[in-house]
Each structure stands twice: as structure tokens, then as C-alpha cells.
């Protein structure tokens, strides 16, 4: 608490609150609008933020249930949103688990062992992490196209390719986990090794149980990044039933046929769980993200 | 920090537990299988003539074998999977992109030379003036084909044995010469249309050895292979009576008059793609325009997001303010919503006709700006949306850094009569700008390559007029390369790779600068 206070502190406090409230409402407006639109009737309806003609049509379609209009016509769901969400989650879970395994083992070596080429490897990883995958899409496409001729589940239009391609982005996570490992005292593991544990056992039974929190954080971080991945998925996936949400969602707002209402429901349905998960874990995620400068 | 026993050359710890030993053997088996699988890929790629990929998997398989068998490399086993992932999916594509940038790899030069040759050799053409009129006759369950070239000097008539036209396979059928058409009513045109797919698969062999194929809906005609391979590698074009020679410089078969026969195959073209970027006016113009806009976009984004984030962070750090946690949560909402959803929300909101932004502007000021067709409005829209998306990141960074500023400084300032504005610009900003710089460079680099925003919001539109490649006024360099490579019929991978290589250089410069400034300790 500051000791010296200006006289007009009350007025300033009021002003700050007002400014913040104005700004917050400006920021939150689009999000509230989408929730409101998802409950409006029709695809082009305008109106107040609280919908006057309330309808569950868009929600029903987003959940994949055909909707019967009052005039008797039946509307079929335009896109398989739930399937896209499931694809996204499937890809994200598998790739996050794999990334976690790769990142943890190498972070252990980087934090605890001395070996040749450690420093250049770490620095190199940091540099290569800044090259966006969009730029080498042609090469990645060629790679998976050729691989697909010999290994079916790694070809174009497979989730396998998308999962495997995400394994290149481990550098950020290695740095995060390495930092955590270094904050844990190594004497516990040394004691275990004096008692006859192998290096692997010291890692597996001593260090890993101590680092569950950071592993959770890295898992969530990798999961969020994978869910939001767009460029690679847009090139590697072709069929409608294979798309992930990030690629599929844009079809609602195609240039000639904009389904604004249907999109709103699908967006809320799929965006809400991710948003809530993010807010719940924000403390840890933000620590990880701001360290690397991934989003922004 | 310790060195493993193994890498010191000390004897291996030998477990007394059986399960432990089994695990060890399982691991060895897994590694052996992996190495064998990778070597199989090497052979497969090599036989296919793709030496780059063969080399990649050879290096991968060999290093896997070495790292997991040499005991002195015990520590490297832990980092091998991650380094391999980085190598195969980041570094290899990077090098391969640079390689492609020196070739004319594109949709017209896609296949290997052998495949192009094979494709040309399978081309056929219809011999002129010899077409046969087709009629179908019912023969019980089956159908008979009747062919007649009534317009020729010596009319010929053929009839086939009864065929099952539900069978769509490609097959050879012998036909017999007859004197007149069968004495029954022919089937209607509709029957031919229905059976079109199976008719196309028929190869009719006349008694004198000519092969007839479907040439039009009611026509069968003798089809001949168009090209004949010569021993010197050139092709003889039977239809146009000319010789095509393979041109290793352009990757096409070329006729004497210089005409190129598509498809071609990729060949090394040296620096052609790079010189094209800087000399061809149809490419240089759009490229420079996009280049400048990319810098402006990234710089303005950083400035705007930093300004908003910094002011908000200073406000939120003010200890007289109540309800900070609520404000903070609401303010980082744009960060929590997945970007691909919020960008699409803005795409709908800025819609010219029914978007909410124009509705509000219409009621307030009576204007309906064309956000997606006017270049400057489209650019401002991108900046507005990206500021919305990006300021929470800056807010979080600034809040973290401001917390580290000692409170005494503000006390001293208050004693000397400094107001909040003075504090902001004389104390807070100078103190956080130094640790912030590397992060700002990272943010700049990120927005420099902010592909998702452009792809989902404007797709690069409105287009630049007079460009020979797909180029838009709101395109960034990354989305420009993406469109050259994957949009439209052109698919000029070589040119896209050349631009990507230039961006690689810029990004490498930025990340080195970043590393220098942030003084990373390993």
C-alpha cells in the first residue's frame, strides 16, 4: 500500500473502473453476440443481444439432429461438427501424449546429463522452433505423399500423418520441462543410484513422480496447440469426414453460402469446452506460453 | 549433473530382477524392428528413384542403430526421439524446401521422367475417317453391338457376340464381319447412354487385327498408340509426324519447332525462381507490395497490442483498484477462445450485408463500409482483429514484468509530485522495455508469419490486379507462398519454395537477434 496518496484518488478509481468496464464490454461483445446468434431463428436474423424469436434449431443441427421447422420441412445438419470435434480431440490427445514422452525423456538428459553436443543442440532447437511449419508445407506434403505409397496410415488424408508431423514441435516443451527438472534437487536421484538404481530407474521412479504438475501443464499446452493447428491440417486432410474442427469450421462461412446461425451454434459448442479448459488451467498455460511466444 | 556409468565406460548395472532383463530385451527387439522397417523404407524409396527420401531414412535408421547399440552414447538415447522428430519434420522439410526452390517442381512438372514417359506412351489417338456408327441390339438377357461405317468407300459391318454390359471391366472382344444389320429393332439411344461406362471399357478386335475403341457417344473408331519410343530416348509422334526430344534443361519433351509437350518432369533450374522474383515485373510488383505490407502488418500489430496491453497492465497493477481478478479473467478471454473460432466470428461480424459491425455503423453514422473488397478497409480490419486477438499476450507479459518493479520508485515519484502519466512513461515503460525486447521480436516474427489469421479472415483478398500468380492486397508472405503452392491450377511449388527460402533467411535473422538479446543460458 502506497503511503502517499493523491487527493483525487476516488475520482480516479471511478474513472479507471468506467474505462475498464467500457473496454471489457467491447472485448466481450463478439463472444456474447455469437452465443445470442446461436439461439436466433434463421441464418441471417438480426436483433437484440437477447434473442426475441428464440429457437434451438442451430443447436440441434450442431449436435447432428435433423430439425423440423414449424412449416413441416426438415433441415439436415450441414456439417458433421461432432465428428470434427472428435477428430480434433483424437489427434490432439495422441500427439500430446507422444510429445510429452519425447519431451520428458530428452528434457531429463538435457537437465541431468553431460554429453557431447548438448549446448548446440539446445540452442539449435530454440532457433528451429521459430520456423513456422507453413513455410515447409510443400516439403511436408511431398514427404507424406511419398510415405503414403509405402505406409498407408502415414499418407495424405490420414490422421497418422497429422499426428506424426506435430512431433517436430517439441523444442518449446523440452525447454519448459528442463527448467522444472533443474529446479528439483538432484541428490535424491543420486542417492537412488548409489543404492543400485540404473539411470532409467532413477528417472522413472524418482524424478517423474516429482514432476507430475509440469507434465500436466505440458500436456494441456500441447493439447491446446494441437487443437488450434490449422495450416498442416488444411493441407494434409482432404475428405470431409477426416477434417479437424479448425479446418472444417471455416466451411460454414464459405464466400457464397454463409451459414451464420449454424456457425454460431457450432462455434459455441466446440469453443466453449476449450475456452473453459484454458481458463481453468490459465495459470500454468500462460506461464508456458509466455515463455516461448507461441501465440500472439 | 552427472555422467552415466555407461558413458564413463564402467560395467553395466545388471539387474537381478528377471522382469527388468525382459524389458531390456523387449527394448532391443523394438529397436531392431524399427531399424529394419526404416531400412525397408530406404530400399523402397531408392527403387522409386527418390534419393532424398532414401537418404533421410538411411540417416535416421543408421543413427537409431548406432545410438542404441553404442554404450558410450547412453545419454543420447534419451534425446534421440525428440531430435529425430525435429530432424524429420522440421529440419528435413526446411532443407527439402530449399532444394525445391532450385527446381521447376510444379503441377506441370510433377512426375518423374519415367512416369511422364509412361504416361505419354499410353496416349492413343483416333485414326481419321474410319469411325463406325454404333447400334445396340437386344439378344435375350444380353446385348449385341453392331458397327457400320456407311460413309467410307468400302463399307464394313461388324457384329459382336452377346455381351453383358453390366460388366464395366476393360476387356478385349472379338467381332465378326457381317453383310447386313441384324433383322430386329435396335435399342434406343437411352440404352447406349446407360451402358456408356462399360462401352468405354471395350476393346473390339476386328478380324484384320485393328482395335476399335469408343470415340464418341455413338462411335467406335480404331485407336492407335500415339507415340513410339526411339532408341536415342526421343519419341516419335505418329499423329503429327514429328520427333520429340527430351530437354533436360526445361524438363519437357520438345518438338522441333520448340513446342513443349505437357506433362513434364522436375529438373534443376538453378536460380531461375529467385531471378524471377526480382526481375519479372508481374511477380516483382506483387511480391514487393506484399513484402512491405507484411512488415507493416507485423510492426503495427506489435505496436497496437503492446500499447493496449501495457496500458491495461498498468491499470490492473494499481493497488487501489478492486475486482482485479474479474477484469483480468475477462480481459484474457480473447486468448482463451481458440483463434480459429474467434477469427471466423469476426469474419461473420464484418460481413458487408448482414454483419453486426455494419449494422451498428449504419444506425449510428449511416455508412456500410465494404470491409472485404476495399484493400485499405480490409487491412484495417485485419489490424483490428489481430489487436483483439493479440493484446492479452502483451497484457500478461507486461503484468509479469511490472510486478518486478520495486514500489519505492513510485513512492519517490509521488513524493516529488509525479502523476500517473509521468509514472507510466518515466518509470514503468523504461524499466520493462529491456526485458520485453526479445519477446517483442518473437511476437513480431510470429505475426510476420501469421498465416491462420489471413487464411481464415480474408484469404488474401481483394486480389492485386495484373499479378501472374495468385496475390492479394492483404496477403502476407506466408499466405502468398501457400497460395502459389496450393491454390489454383498453377501450383508452382518451385517459386513458392524460393519465396519460403527468403522468409527462412529473415526468420533466421530474427531468431538469432532474439537469442543474442535474451542471452539464453544453456
Short mmCIF file of C-alpha atoms in Angstrom, two decimals, chain B residues 11-423:
data_model
loop_
_atom_site.label_atom_id
_atom_site.label_comp_id
_atom_site.label_asym_id
_atom_site.label_seq_id
_atom_site.Cartn_x
_atom_site.Cartn_y
_atom_site.Cartn_z
CA UNK B 11 30.45 -52.01 -16.25
CA UNK B 12 26.74 -52.12 -16.87
CA UNK B 13 24.40 -52.43 -13.97
CA UNK B 14 22.99 -55.95 -14.26
CA UNK B 15 19.59 -56.30 -12.73
CA UNK B 16 18.79 -59.24 -10.53
CA UNK B 17 15.15 -58.96 -11.45
CA UNK B 18 14.02 -61.10 -14.33
CA UNK B 19 11.31 -58.69 -15.47
CA UNK B 20 13.93 -55.98 -15.78
CA UNK B 21 16.00 -58.12 -18.09
CA UNK B 22 12.96 -58.97 -20.17
CA UNK B 23 12.20 -55.27 -20.57
CA UNK B 24 15.72 -54.75 -21.78
CA UNK B 25 15.35 -57.48 -24.38
CA UNK B 26 11.95 -56.15 -25.49
CA UNK B 27 13.54 -52.76 -25.99
CA UNK B 28 16.27 -54.31 -28.12
CA UNK B 29 13.71 -56.15 -30.23
CA UNK B 30 11.70 -52.95 -30.75
CA UNK B 31 14.82 -51.09 -31.84
CA UNK B 32 15.81 -53.89 -34.22
CA UNK B 33 12.32 -53.95 -35.78
CA UNK B 34 12.39 -50.18 -36.17
CA UNK B 35 15.78 -50.25 -37.86
CA UNK B 36 14.62 -52.99 -40.24
CA UNK B 37 11.40 -51.09 -41.04
CA UNK B 38 13.41 -47.94 -41.78
CA UNK B 39 15.84 -49.84 -43.98
CA UNK B 40 12.90 -51.30 -45.87
CA UNK B 41 11.69 -47.72 -46.48
CA UNK B 42 15.18 -46.78 -47.68
CA UNK B 43 15.14 -49.58 -50.23
CA UNK B 44 11.59 -48.75 -51.31
CA UNK B 45 12.40 -45.07 -51.84
CA UNK B 46 15.65 -45.91 -53.57
CA UNK B 47 13.94 -48.25 -56.01
CA UNK B 48 11.45 -45.49 -56.69
CA UNK B 49 14.27 -43.14 -57.57
CA UNK B 50 13.62 -40.72 -54.71
CA UNK B 51 17.11 -40.48 -53.33
CA UNK B 52 16.39 -37.53 -51.00
CA UNK B 53 13.87 -39.56 -49.03
CA UNK B 54 16.01 -42.69 -49.17
CA UNK B 55 18.88 -40.68 -47.71
CA UNK B 56 16.67 -39.24 -44.98
CA UNK B 57 15.55 -42.64 -43.76
CA UNK B 58 19.03 -44.11 -44.15
CA UNK B 59 20.42 -41.41 -41.86
CA UNK B 60 17.52 -41.94 -39.46
CA UNK B 61 17.88 -45.73 -39.39
CA UNK B 62 21.66 -45.64 -39.09
CA UNK B 63 21.69 -43.12 -36.27
CA UNK B 64 18.96 -45.08 -34.48
CA UNK B 65 21.07 -48.22 -34.74
CA UNK B 66 24.27 -46.50 -33.61
CA UNK B 67 22.76 -44.56 -30.70
CA UNK B 68 21.01 -47.58 -29.27
CA UNK B 69 23.91 -50.03 -29.60
CA UNK B 70 26.98 -47.97 -28.65
CA UNK B 71 27.17 -47.87 -24.87
CA UNK B 72 29.12 -44.64 -24.81
CA UNK B 73 26.13 -42.89 -26.35
CA UNK B 74 23.87 -43.87 -23.43
CA UNK B 75 22.84 -40.25 -22.75
CA UNK B 76 21.98 -39.66 -26.36
CA UNK B 77 19.35 -42.39 -26.20
CA UNK B 78 17.21 -40.08 -24.11
CA UNK B 79 17.29 -37.22 -26.56
CA UNK B 80 17.24 -39.30 -29.74
CA UNK B 81 13.43 -39.47 -30.27
CA UNK B 82 12.93 -35.74 -29.88
CA UNK B 83 15.94 -34.85 -32.01
CA UNK B 84 14.78 -37.33 -34.67
CA UNK B 85 11.30 -35.75 -34.67
CA UNK B 86 12.85 -32.32 -35.06
CA UNK B 87 15.13 -33.59 -37.79
CA UNK B 88 12.49 -35.36 -39.86
CA UNK B 89 9.64 -32.88 -39.52
CA UNK B 90 11.39 -29.52 -39.17
CA UNK B 91 14.94 -29.61 -40.49
CA UNK B 92 14.45 -32.04 -43.38
CA UNK B 93 11.39 -30.17 -44.76
CA UNK B 94 13.39 -26.97 -44.45
CA UNK B 95 16.29 -28.35 -46.47
CA UNK B 96 13.93 -30.02 -48.92
CA UNK B 97 12.13 -26.69 -49.43
CA UNK B 98 15.45 -25.04 -50.21
CA UNK B 99 16.13 -27.88 -52.65
CA UNK B 100 12.76 -27.45 -54.37
CA UNK B 101 13.41 -23.73 -54.76
CA UNK B 102 16.13 -24.56 -57.30
CA UNK B 103 13.79 -26.76 -59.38
CA UNK B 104 10.76 -26.15 -61.58
CA UNK B 105 8.62 -28.54 -59.49
CA UNK B 106 5.00 -27.52 -60.22
CA UNK B 107 1.73 -29.03 -61.31
CA UNK B 108 3.04 -29.22 -64.89
CA UNK B 109 6.37 -30.72 -63.80
CA UNK B 110 5.20 -33.13 -61.14
CA UNK B 111 6.06 -36.72 -62.03
CA UNK B 112 9.44 -38.31 -62.58
CA UNK B 113 10.78 -38.61 -66.11
CA UNK B 114 9.95 -42.34 -66.33
CA UNK B 115 6.38 -41.75 -65.21
CA UNK B 116 5.96 -38.93 -67.78
CA UNK B 117 7.33 -41.21 -70.48
CA UNK B 118 4.94 -43.97 -69.39
CA UNK B 119 2.03 -41.56 -69.44
CA UNK B 120 2.86 -40.35 -72.94
CA UNK B 121 3.36 -43.90 -74.20
CA UNK B 122 -0.14 -44.84 -73.02
CA UNK B 123 -1.71 -41.99 -75.03
CA UNK B 124 -3.73 -43.03 -78.04
CA UNK B 125 -5.46 -41.17 -80.81
CA UNK B 126 -8.27 -41.89 -83.23
CA UNK B 127 -7.38 -42.59 -86.83
CA UNK B 128 -9.23 -40.19 -89.05
CA UNK B 129 -12.11 -41.07 -91.35
CA UNK B 130 -12.62 -44.56 -90.06
CA UNK B 131 -15.32 -44.14 -87.43
CA UNK B 132 -18.00 -46.79 -87.04
CA UNK B 133 -21.60 -46.00 -86.13
CA UNK B 134 -22.76 -47.97 -83.07
CA UNK B 135 -26.18 -49.55 -82.54
CA UNK B 136 -27.21 -51.98 -79.84
CA UNK B 137 -29.49 -54.98 -80.33
CA UNK B 138 -31.13 -56.98 -77.60
CA UNK B 139 -30.10 -60.66 -77.55
CA UNK B 140 -32.06 -62.35 -74.78
CA UNK B 141 -30.70 -61.01 -71.45
CA UNK B 142 -27.59 -59.74 -73.19
CA UNK B 143 -26.81 -57.12 -75.79
CA UNK B 144 -25.15 -57.32 -79.21
CA UNK B 145 -23.04 -54.47 -80.62
CA UNK B 146 -23.44 -53.65 -84.29
CA UNK B 147 -20.93 -51.39 -86.04
CA UNK B 148 -21.10 -49.93 -89.54
CA UNK B 149 -19.05 -47.31 -91.37
CA UNK B 150 -21.55 -46.42 -94.02
CA UNK B 151 -19.72 -43.26 -95.14
CA UNK B 152 -16.49 -45.00 -96.08
CA UNK B 153 -15.67 -46.01 -99.66
CA UNK B 154 -15.73 -49.69 -98.80
CA UNK B 155 -18.46 -50.09 -96.17
CA UNK B 156 -17.66 -52.55 -93.41
CA UNK B 157 -20.10 -54.07 -90.95
CA UNK B 158 -19.27 -55.89 -87.74
CA UNK B 159 -21.26 -57.54 -85.01
CA UNK B 160 -20.18 -58.76 -81.59
CA UNK B 161 -21.24 -61.82 -79.66
CA UNK B 162 -23.92 -61.11 -76.98
CA UNK B 163 -22.31 -59.18 -74.11
CA UNK B 164 -23.21 -58.42 -70.52
CA UNK B 165 -22.99 -54.64 -70.34
CA UNK B 166 -23.29 -54.59 -66.54
CA UNK B 167 -19.64 -55.63 -66.52
CA UNK B 168 -17.54 -52.45 -66.54
CA UNK B 169 -14.10 -54.03 -66.77
CA UNK B 170 -11.70 -53.19 -69.56
CA UNK B 171 -11.72 -56.26 -71.86
CA UNK B 172 -10.95 -57.28 -75.41
CA UNK B 173 -13.78 -58.63 -77.52
CA UNK B 174 -13.50 -60.18 -80.95
CA UNK B 175 -16.05 -59.00 -83.56
CA UNK B 176 -17.10 -60.70 -86.81
CA UNK B 177 -17.72 -59.15 -90.19
CA UNK B 178 -21.33 -59.44 -91.40
CA UNK B 179 -23.19 -58.40 -94.55
CA UNK B 180 -26.19 -56.63 -93.07
CA UNK B 181 -27.53 -55.36 -89.76
CA UNK B 182 -29.46 -57.82 -87.56
CA UNK B 183 -33.12 -58.12 -88.61
CA UNK B 184 -34.69 -56.67 -85.50
CA UNK B 185 -35.48 -53.31 -83.92
CA UNK B 186 -32.34 -51.60 -82.49
CA UNK B 187 -32.36 -50.46 -78.85
CA UNK B 188 -32.99 -46.81 -78.18
CA UNK B 189 -30.31 -44.18 -77.60
CA UNK B 190 -31.09 -44.31 -73.90
CA UNK B 191 -29.62 -47.82 -73.67
CA UNK B 192 -26.30 -46.59 -75.06
CA UNK B 193 -26.18 -43.72 -72.58
CA UNK B 194 -26.90 -46.06 -69.69
CA UNK B 195 -24.20 -48.51 -70.75
CA UNK B 196 -21.66 -45.79 -71.56
CA UNK B 197 -19.21 -46.70 -68.81
CA UNK B 198 -18.96 -50.34 -69.82
CA UNK B 199 -18.84 -49.49 -73.51
CA UNK B 200 -15.82 -47.30 -72.82
CA UNK B 201 -14.00 -50.30 -71.40
CA UNK B 202 -14.48 -52.41 -74.53
CA UNK B 203 -11.62 -53.03 -76.96
CA UNK B 204 -13.12 -54.50 -80.11
CA UNK B 205 -10.76 -56.57 -82.28
CA UNK B 206 -11.72 -56.73 -85.95
CA UNK B 207 -10.78 -59.86 -87.96
CA UNK B 208 -7.97 -57.93 -89.70
CA UNK B 209 -6.40 -57.04 -86.34
CA UNK B 210 -7.40 -53.37 -85.84
CA UNK B 211 -8.52 -52.35 -82.36
CA UNK B 212 -11.68 -50.23 -82.06
CA UNK B 213 -12.47 -48.11 -79.01
CA UNK B 214 -15.28 -45.81 -78.12
CA UNK B 215 -14.58 -42.42 -79.65
CA UNK B 216 -17.91 -40.62 -79.22
CA UNK B 217 -21.27 -41.48 -77.79
CA UNK B 218 -22.37 -43.37 -80.92
CA UNK B 219 -18.97 -44.01 -82.43
CA UNK B 220 -16.25 -46.60 -82.25
CA UNK B 221 -13.01 -45.92 -84.07
CA UNK B 222 -9.59 -47.55 -84.45
CA UNK B 223 -7.28 -46.15 -81.78
CA UNK B 224 -3.54 -46.26 -82.19
CA UNK B 225 -0.73 -45.55 -79.74
CA UNK B 226 0.32 -42.00 -80.42
CA UNK B 227 3.99 -42.18 -79.51
CA UNK B 228 6.69 -44.63 -80.39
CA UNK B 229 9.87 -44.79 -78.30
CA UNK B 230 13.12 -44.45 -80.25
CA UNK B 231 16.41 -45.89 -79.08
CA UNK B 232 18.07 -42.49 -78.53
CA UNK B 233 15.42 -41.63 -75.92
CA UNK B 234 13.30 -39.47 -78.19
CA UNK B 235 9.66 -40.13 -79.04
CA UNK B 236 8.11 -40.29 -82.49
CA UNK B 237 4.69 -38.66 -82.67
CA UNK B 238 2.65 -40.74 -85.14
CA UNK B 239 -0.29 -38.39 -85.30
CA UNK B 240 1.59 -35.21 -86.13
CA UNK B 241 4.57 -36.94 -87.76
CA UNK B 242 7.32 -35.31 -85.71
CA UNK B 243 10.09 -36.25 -83.31
CA UNK B 244 10.04 -35.17 -79.65
CA UNK B 245 13.34 -34.97 -77.83
CA UNK B 246 13.61 -34.83 -74.03
CA UNK B 247 15.03 -31.49 -72.92
CA UNK B 248 16.91 -31.84 -69.62
CA UNK B 249 17.04 -28.05 -69.17
CA UNK B 250 13.30 -27.42 -69.16
CA UNK B 251 12.01 -30.85 -68.14
CA UNK B 252 9.74 -31.29 -71.15
CA UNK B 253 9.65 -33.27 -74.38
CA UNK B 254 10.22 -30.66 -77.06
CA UNK B 255 9.24 -30.74 -80.72
CA UNK B 256 11.47 -29.31 -83.45
CA UNK B 257 9.52 -26.07 -83.54
CA UNK B 258 10.09 -25.61 -79.80
CA UNK B 259 6.61 -26.65 -78.67
CA UNK B 260 6.57 -28.26 -75.21
CA UNK B 261 4.50 -31.36 -74.54
CA UNK B 262 2.91 -31.48 -71.09
CA UNK B 263 3.28 -33.09 -68.63
CA UNK B 264 6.95 -32.52 -67.87
CA UNK B 265 9.19 -33.65 -65.04
CA UNK B 266 11.01 -31.59 -62.39
CA UNK B 267 14.55 -30.57 -63.25
CA UNK B 268 17.14 -28.34 -61.69
CA UNK B 269 16.75 -24.79 -62.97
CA UNK B 270 19.34 -23.04 -60.84
CA UNK B 271 18.48 -19.56 -59.63
CA UNK B 272 15.64 -19.05 -62.14
CA UNK B 273 12.96 -18.84 -59.44
CA UNK B 274 14.96 -16.27 -57.49
CA UNK B 275 15.73 -14.12 -60.51
CA UNK B 276 12.05 -14.32 -61.44
CA UNK B 277 11.06 -12.88 -58.07
CA UNK B 278 13.33 -9.88 -58.53
CA UNK B 279 13.12 -9.26 -62.28
CA UNK B 280 9.79 -10.49 -63.67
CA UNK B 281 7.56 -7.38 -63.29
CA UNK B 282 4.38 -9.48 -62.89
CA UNK B 283 5.90 -11.20 -59.87
CA UNK B 284 8.18 -8.49 -58.52
CA UNK B 285 5.39 -5.92 -58.24
CA UNK B 286 3.04 -8.04 -56.10
CA UNK B 287 5.98 -9.53 -54.20
CA UNK B 288 7.34 -6.15 -53.13
CA UNK B 289 3.87 -4.90 -52.23
CA UNK B 290 3.22 -8.00 -50.10
CA UNK B 291 6.70 -7.78 -48.59
CA UNK B 292 6.14 -4.20 -47.41
CA UNK B 293 2.64 -4.98 -46.11
CA UNK B 294 3.98 -7.99 -44.19
CA UNK B 295 6.46 -5.76 -42.34
CA UNK B 296 3.89 -3.04 -41.74
CA UNK B 297 1.34 -5.56 -40.52
CA UNK B 298 3.75 -7.26 -38.10
CA UNK B 299 5.13 -3.97 -36.78
CA UNK B 300 1.72 -2.30 -36.34
CA UNK B 301 0.34 -5.41 -34.65
CA UNK B 302 3.18 -5.38 -32.14
CA UNK B 303 2.75 -1.65 -31.51
CA UNK B 304 -1.03 -1.81 -31.10
CA UNK B 305 -1.12 -4.94 -28.95
CA UNK B 306 1.72 -3.60 -26.81
CA UNK B 307 0.01 -0.23 -26.37
CA UNK B 308 -3.31 -1.77 -25.32
CA UNK B 309 -1.69 -4.47 -23.21
CA UNK B 310 0.69 -2.06 -21.48
CA UNK B 311 -1.99 0.46 -20.53
CA UNK B 312 -4.30 -2.27 -19.24
CA UNK B 313 -1.50 -3.94 -17.31
CA UNK B 314 -0.59 -0.66 -15.60
CA UNK B 315 -4.25 -0.12 -14.71
CA UNK B 316 -4.59 -3.63 -13.32
CA UNK B 317 -1.47 -3.21 -11.20
CA UNK B 318 -2.91 -0.19 -9.44
CA UNK B 319 -3.45 -1.32 -5.85
CA UNK B 320 -6.44 0.98 -5.31
CA UNK B 321 -8.49 -0.96 -7.85
CA UNK B 322 -10.98 -3.59 -6.68
CA UNK B 323 -12.13 -6.64 -8.64
CA UNK B 324 -8.86 -7.09 -10.47
CA UNK B 325 -9.28 -10.87 -10.80
CA UNK B 326 -12.61 -10.49 -12.62
CA UNK B 327 -11.22 -7.87 -15.00
CA UNK B 328 -8.17 -9.99 -15.63
CA UNK B 329 -10.20 -13.09 -16.50
CA UNK B 330 -12.50 -11.14 -18.81
CA UNK B 331 -9.57 -9.40 -20.46
CA UNK B 332 -7.73 -12.58 -21.32
CA UNK B 333 -10.87 -14.17 -22.80
CA UNK B 334 -9.73 -13.47 -26.40
CA UNK B 335 -6.65 -15.52 -25.57
CA UNK B 336 -8.69 -18.43 -24.25
CA UNK B 337 -11.09 -18.75 -27.17
CA UNK B 338 -9.47 -20.84 -29.93
CA UNK B 339 -8.18 -18.44 -32.60
CA UNK B 340 -9.77 -20.30 -35.50
CA UNK B 341 -13.19 -19.74 -33.91
CA UNK B 342 -12.76 -16.09 -32.99
CA UNK B 343 -11.34 -15.20 -36.41
CA UNK B 344 -14.37 -16.77 -38.06
CA UNK B 345 -16.65 -14.89 -35.66
CA UNK B 346 -15.09 -11.65 -36.87
CA UNK B 347 -15.44 -12.78 -40.47
CA UNK B 348 -19.17 -13.04 -39.93
CA UNK B 349 -19.39 -9.81 -37.94
CA UNK B 350 -17.64 -7.76 -40.62
CA UNK B 351 -19.81 -9.17 -43.39
CA UNK B 352 -20.87 -6.42 -45.79
CA UNK B 353 -24.59 -7.23 -45.85
CA UNK B 354 -25.72 -8.81 -42.62
CA UNK B 355 -22.69 -8.38 -40.34
CA UNK B 356 -23.30 -6.73 -36.97
CA UNK B 357 -20.46 -4.22 -37.39
CA UNK B 358 -22.06 -2.69 -40.47
CA UNK B 359 -25.50 -2.75 -38.85
CA UNK B 360 -24.22 -0.70 -35.92
CA UNK B 361 -22.30 1.68 -38.19
CA UNK B 362 -25.37 2.04 -40.36
CA UNK B 363 -27.65 3.02 -37.50
CA UNK B 364 -25.06 5.35 -35.93
CA UNK B 365 -23.48 7.04 -38.96
CA UNK B 366 -25.39 5.74 -41.97
CA UNK B 367 -22.35 4.10 -43.59
CA UNK B 368 -21.78 0.49 -44.64
CA UNK B 369 -18.04 0.11 -45.37
CA UNK B 370 -17.02 -2.68 -47.74
CA UNK B 371 -14.64 -4.47 -45.41
CA UNK B 372 -13.75 -7.29 -47.76
CA UNK B 373 -13.50 -5.52 -51.11
CA UNK B 374 -11.64 -2.30 -50.31
CA UNK B 375 -7.90 -3.00 -49.78
CA UNK B 376 -7.39 -0.37 -47.07
CA UNK B 377 -10.52 -1.29 -45.16
CA UNK B 378 -9.56 -4.96 -45.36
CA UNK B 379 -6.14 -4.13 -43.97
CA UNK B 380 -7.59 -2.06 -41.12
CA UNK B 381 -9.98 -4.89 -40.35
CA UNK B 382 -7.06 -7.32 -40.11
CA UNK B 383 -5.28 -4.99 -37.70
CA UNK B 384 -8.39 -4.52 -35.57
CA UNK B 385 -8.99 -8.25 -35.35
CA UNK B 386 -5.35 -9.04 -34.68
CA UNK B 387 -5.16 -6.44 -31.92
CA UNK B 388 -8.20 -8.07 -30.31
CA UNK B 389 -6.52 -11.47 -30.61
CA UNK B 390 -3.07 -10.41 -29.52
CA UNK B 391 -3.32 -7.83 -26.73
CA UNK B 392 -3.93 -10.40 -23.92
CA UNK B 393 -0.48 -11.85 -24.56
CA UNK B 394 1.11 -8.42 -24.13
CA UNK B 395 -1.09 -7.76 -21.11
CA UNK B 396 0.18 -10.92 -19.41
CA UNK B 397 3.80 -10.18 -20.29
CA UNK B 398 3.57 -6.59 -19.02
CA UNK B 399 1.80 -7.63 -15.82
CA UNK B 400 4.56 -10.09 -15.03
CA UNK B 401 7.27 -7.52 -15.66
CA UNK B 402 5.54 -4.65 -13.84
CA UNK B 403 5.23 -6.78 -10.73
CA UNK B 404 9.00 -6.94 -10.57
CA UNK B 405 9.37 -3.15 -10.39
CA UNK B 406 10.12 -2.05 -6.82
CA UNK B 407 7.31 0.03 -5.26
CA UNK B 408 9.78 2.56 -3.78
CA UNK B 409 10.20 4.11 -7.20
CA UNK B 410 6.53 5.05 -7.34
CA UNK B 411 6.71 6.27 -3.72
CA UNK B 412 9.60 8.54 -4.62
CA UNK B 413 7.74 9.78 -7.66
CA UNK B 414 4.62 10.52 -5.58
CA UNK B 415 6.72 12.48 -3.06
CA UNK B 416 8.11 14.55 -5.92
CA UNK B 417 4.59 15.16 -7.23
CA UNK B 418 4.62 12.79 -10.25
CA UNK B 419 1.22 11.86 -11.66
CA UNK B 420 0.14 8.54 -13.18
CA UNK B 421 1.13 9.60 -16.71
CA UNK B 422 4.62 10.55 -15.55
CA UNK B 423 4.92 7.23 -13.73
#
